[in-house]
PDB file of C-alpha atoms in Angstrom:
ATOM      1  CA  MET A   1     -11.608  -5.775   0.755  1.00  0.00           C
ATOM      2  CA  GLU A   2     -11.478  -9.448   1.613  1.00  0.00           C
ATOM      3  CA  GLU A   3      -9.613 -10.019   4.868  1.00  0.00           C
ATOM      4  CA  ASN A   4      -9.784 -13.806   4.454  1.00  0.00           C
ATOM      5  CA  LYS A   5      -7.579 -13.603   1.379  1.00  0.00           C
ATOM      6  CA  ILE A   6      -5.126 -11.417   3.243  1.00  0.00           C
ATOM      7  CA  GLU A   7      -4.974 -13.724   6.264  1.00  0.00           C
ATOM      8  CA  LYS A   8      -4.125 -16.659   3.993  1.00  0.00           C
ATOM      9  CA  LEU A   9      -1.063 -14.785   2.737  1.00  0.00           C
ATOM     10  CA  ALA A  10       0.886 -15.802   5.854  1.00  0.00           C
ATOM     11  CA  ASN A  11       0.395 -19.490   5.000  1.00  0.00           C
ATOM     12  CA  LYS A  12       2.007 -19.315   1.546  1.00  0.00           C
ATOM     13  CA  THR A  13       5.527 -20.584   0.911  1.00  0.00           C
ATOM     14  CA  ASN A  14       6.227 -19.649  -2.695  1.00  0.00           C
ATOM     15  CA  PHE A  15       7.896 -16.217  -2.780  1.00  0.00           C
ATOM     16  CA  ASP A  16       6.509 -15.235  -6.176  1.00  0.00           C
ATOM     17  CA  ARG A  17       2.969 -16.086  -5.111  1.00  0.00           C
ATOM     18  CA  LYS A  18       3.394 -14.234  -1.834  1.00  0.00           C
ATOM     19  CA  TRP A  19       4.726 -11.192  -3.658  1.00  0.00           C
ATOM     20  CA  GLU A  20       1.784 -11.259  -6.087  1.00  0.00           C
ATOM     21  CA  ASP A  21      -0.680 -11.451  -3.199  1.00  0.00           C
ATOM     22  CA  TYR A  22       1.154  -8.732  -1.264  1.00  0.00           C
ATOM     23  CA  ASP A  23       1.061  -6.475  -4.311  1.00  0.00           C
ATOM     24  CA  SER A  24      -2.705  -7.073  -4.636  1.00  0.00           C
ATOM     25  CA  TYR A  25      -3.141  -6.308  -0.925  1.00  0.00           C
ATOM     26  CA  ARG A  26      -1.044  -3.141  -1.186  1.00  0.00           C
ATOM     27  CA  THR A  27      -3.032  -1.940  -4.203  1.00  0.00           C
ATOM     28  CA  ALA A  28      -6.328  -2.580  -2.381  1.00  0.00           C
ATOM     29  CA  VAL A  29      -5.099  -0.710   0.712  1.00  0.00           C
ATOM     30  CA  ILE A  30      -3.951   2.262  -1.370  1.00  0.00           C
ATOM     31  CA  GLN A  31      -7.388   2.468  -3.010  1.00  0.00           C
ATOM     32  CA  TYR A  32      -9.238   2.143   0.314  1.00  0.00           C
ATOM     33  CA  PRO A  33     -10.793   5.406   1.539  1.00  0.00           C
ATOM     34  CA  PRO A  34      -9.989   7.850   2.975  1.00  0.00           C
ATOM     35  CA  GLN A  35      -7.437   8.907   0.410  1.00  0.00           C
ATOM     36  CA  ASN A  36      -5.636  11.360   2.710  1.00  0.00           C
ATOM     37  CA  LEU A  37      -4.144   8.598   4.907  1.00  0.00           C
ATOM     38  CA  SER A  38      -0.720   7.072   4.382  1.00  0.00           C
ATOM     39  CA  LEU A  39      -0.367   3.417   3.416  1.00  0.00           C
ATOM     40  CA  ARG A  40       0.721   2.642   6.975  1.00  0.00           C
ATOM     41  CA  ASP A  41      -2.270   4.440   8.502  1.00  0.00           C
ATOM     42  CA  LYS A  42      -4.693   2.696   6.135  1.00  0.00           C
ATOM     43  CA  ASP A  43      -3.140  -0.649   7.063  1.00  0.00           C
ATOM     44  CA  LYS A  44      -3.612   0.165  10.769  1.00  0.00           C
ATOM     45  CA  LEU A  45      -7.209   1.262  10.109  1.00  0.00           C
ATOM     46  CA  LEU A  46      -8.010  -2.005   8.332  1.00  0.00           C
ATOM     47  CA  TRP A  47      -6.283  -4.011  11.062  1.00  0.00           C
ATOM     48  CA  GLY A  48      -8.408  -2.218  13.658  1.00  0.00           C
ATOM     49  CA  LYS A  49     -11.615  -2.923  11.749  1.00  0.00           C
ATOM     50  CA  SER A  50     -10.675  -6.596  11.434  1.00  0.00           C
ATOM     51  CA  PHE A  51      -9.834  -6.775  15.153  1.00  0.00           C
ATOM     52  CA  TYR A  52     -13.174  -5.139  16.012  1.00  0.00           C
ATOM     53  CA  ARG A  53     -15.159  -7.600  13.873  1.00  0.00           C
ATOM     54  CA  GLN A  54     -13.316 -10.548  15.422  1.00  0.00           C
ATOM     55  CA  LEU A  55     -13.886  -9.212  18.944  1.00  0.00           C
ATOM     56  CA  ILE A  56     -17.631  -8.828  18.312  1.00  0.00           C
ATOM     57  CA  GLN A  57     -17.737 -12.414  16.997  1.00  0.00           C
ATOM     58  CA  ASP A  58     -15.768 -13.665  20.010  1.00  0.00           C
ATOM     59  CA  LEU A  59     -18.138 -11.876  22.399  1.00  0.00           C
ATOM     60  CA  LYS A  60     -21.162 -13.431  20.677  1.00  0.00           C
ATOM     61  CA  ASN A  61     -19.533 -16.864  21.016  1.00  0.00           C
ATOM     62  CA  ASN A  62     -18.340 -16.299  24.604  1.00  0.00           C
ATOM     63  CA  PHE A  63     -14.755 -16.696  23.360  1.00  0.00           C
ATOM     64  CA  GLU A  64     -15.289 -20.380  22.572  1.00  0.00           C
ATOM     65  CA  PRO A  65     -13.076 -21.816  19.827  1.00  0.00           C
ATOM     66  CA  ALA A  66     -14.849 -21.916  16.463  1.00  0.00           C
ATOM     67  CA  GLU A  67     -14.648 -25.723  16.226  1.00  0.00           C
ATOM     68  CA  THR A  68     -16.754 -26.139  19.405  1.00  0.00           C
ATOM     69  CA  ILE A  69     -19.545 -23.851  18.198  1.00  0.00           C
ATOM     70  CA  SER A  70     -22.382 -25.709  16.484  1.00  0.00           C
TER      71      SER A  70
END
C-alpha cells in the first residue's frame, strides 16, 4: 500500500476526485491482512506502521526538517 498516495488525499479539493481516492484507499485497507480485523482496526494498524517508519526516519535525521538534510 502506498502511503504517499494516501497522504496526498488531504491536499485535493475536487470532491469527486477525493471520493475516488478514498474509495481506492478503503478497498486497499479492506484487502490488507490480517483479514480478521475491522476496517477501523486495519486503518489504525496502517497508521501505526506509518508513524513508526516516520519516527525511525526522524531519529536517523536527528529530527531535522527534510529540506535541511543534504
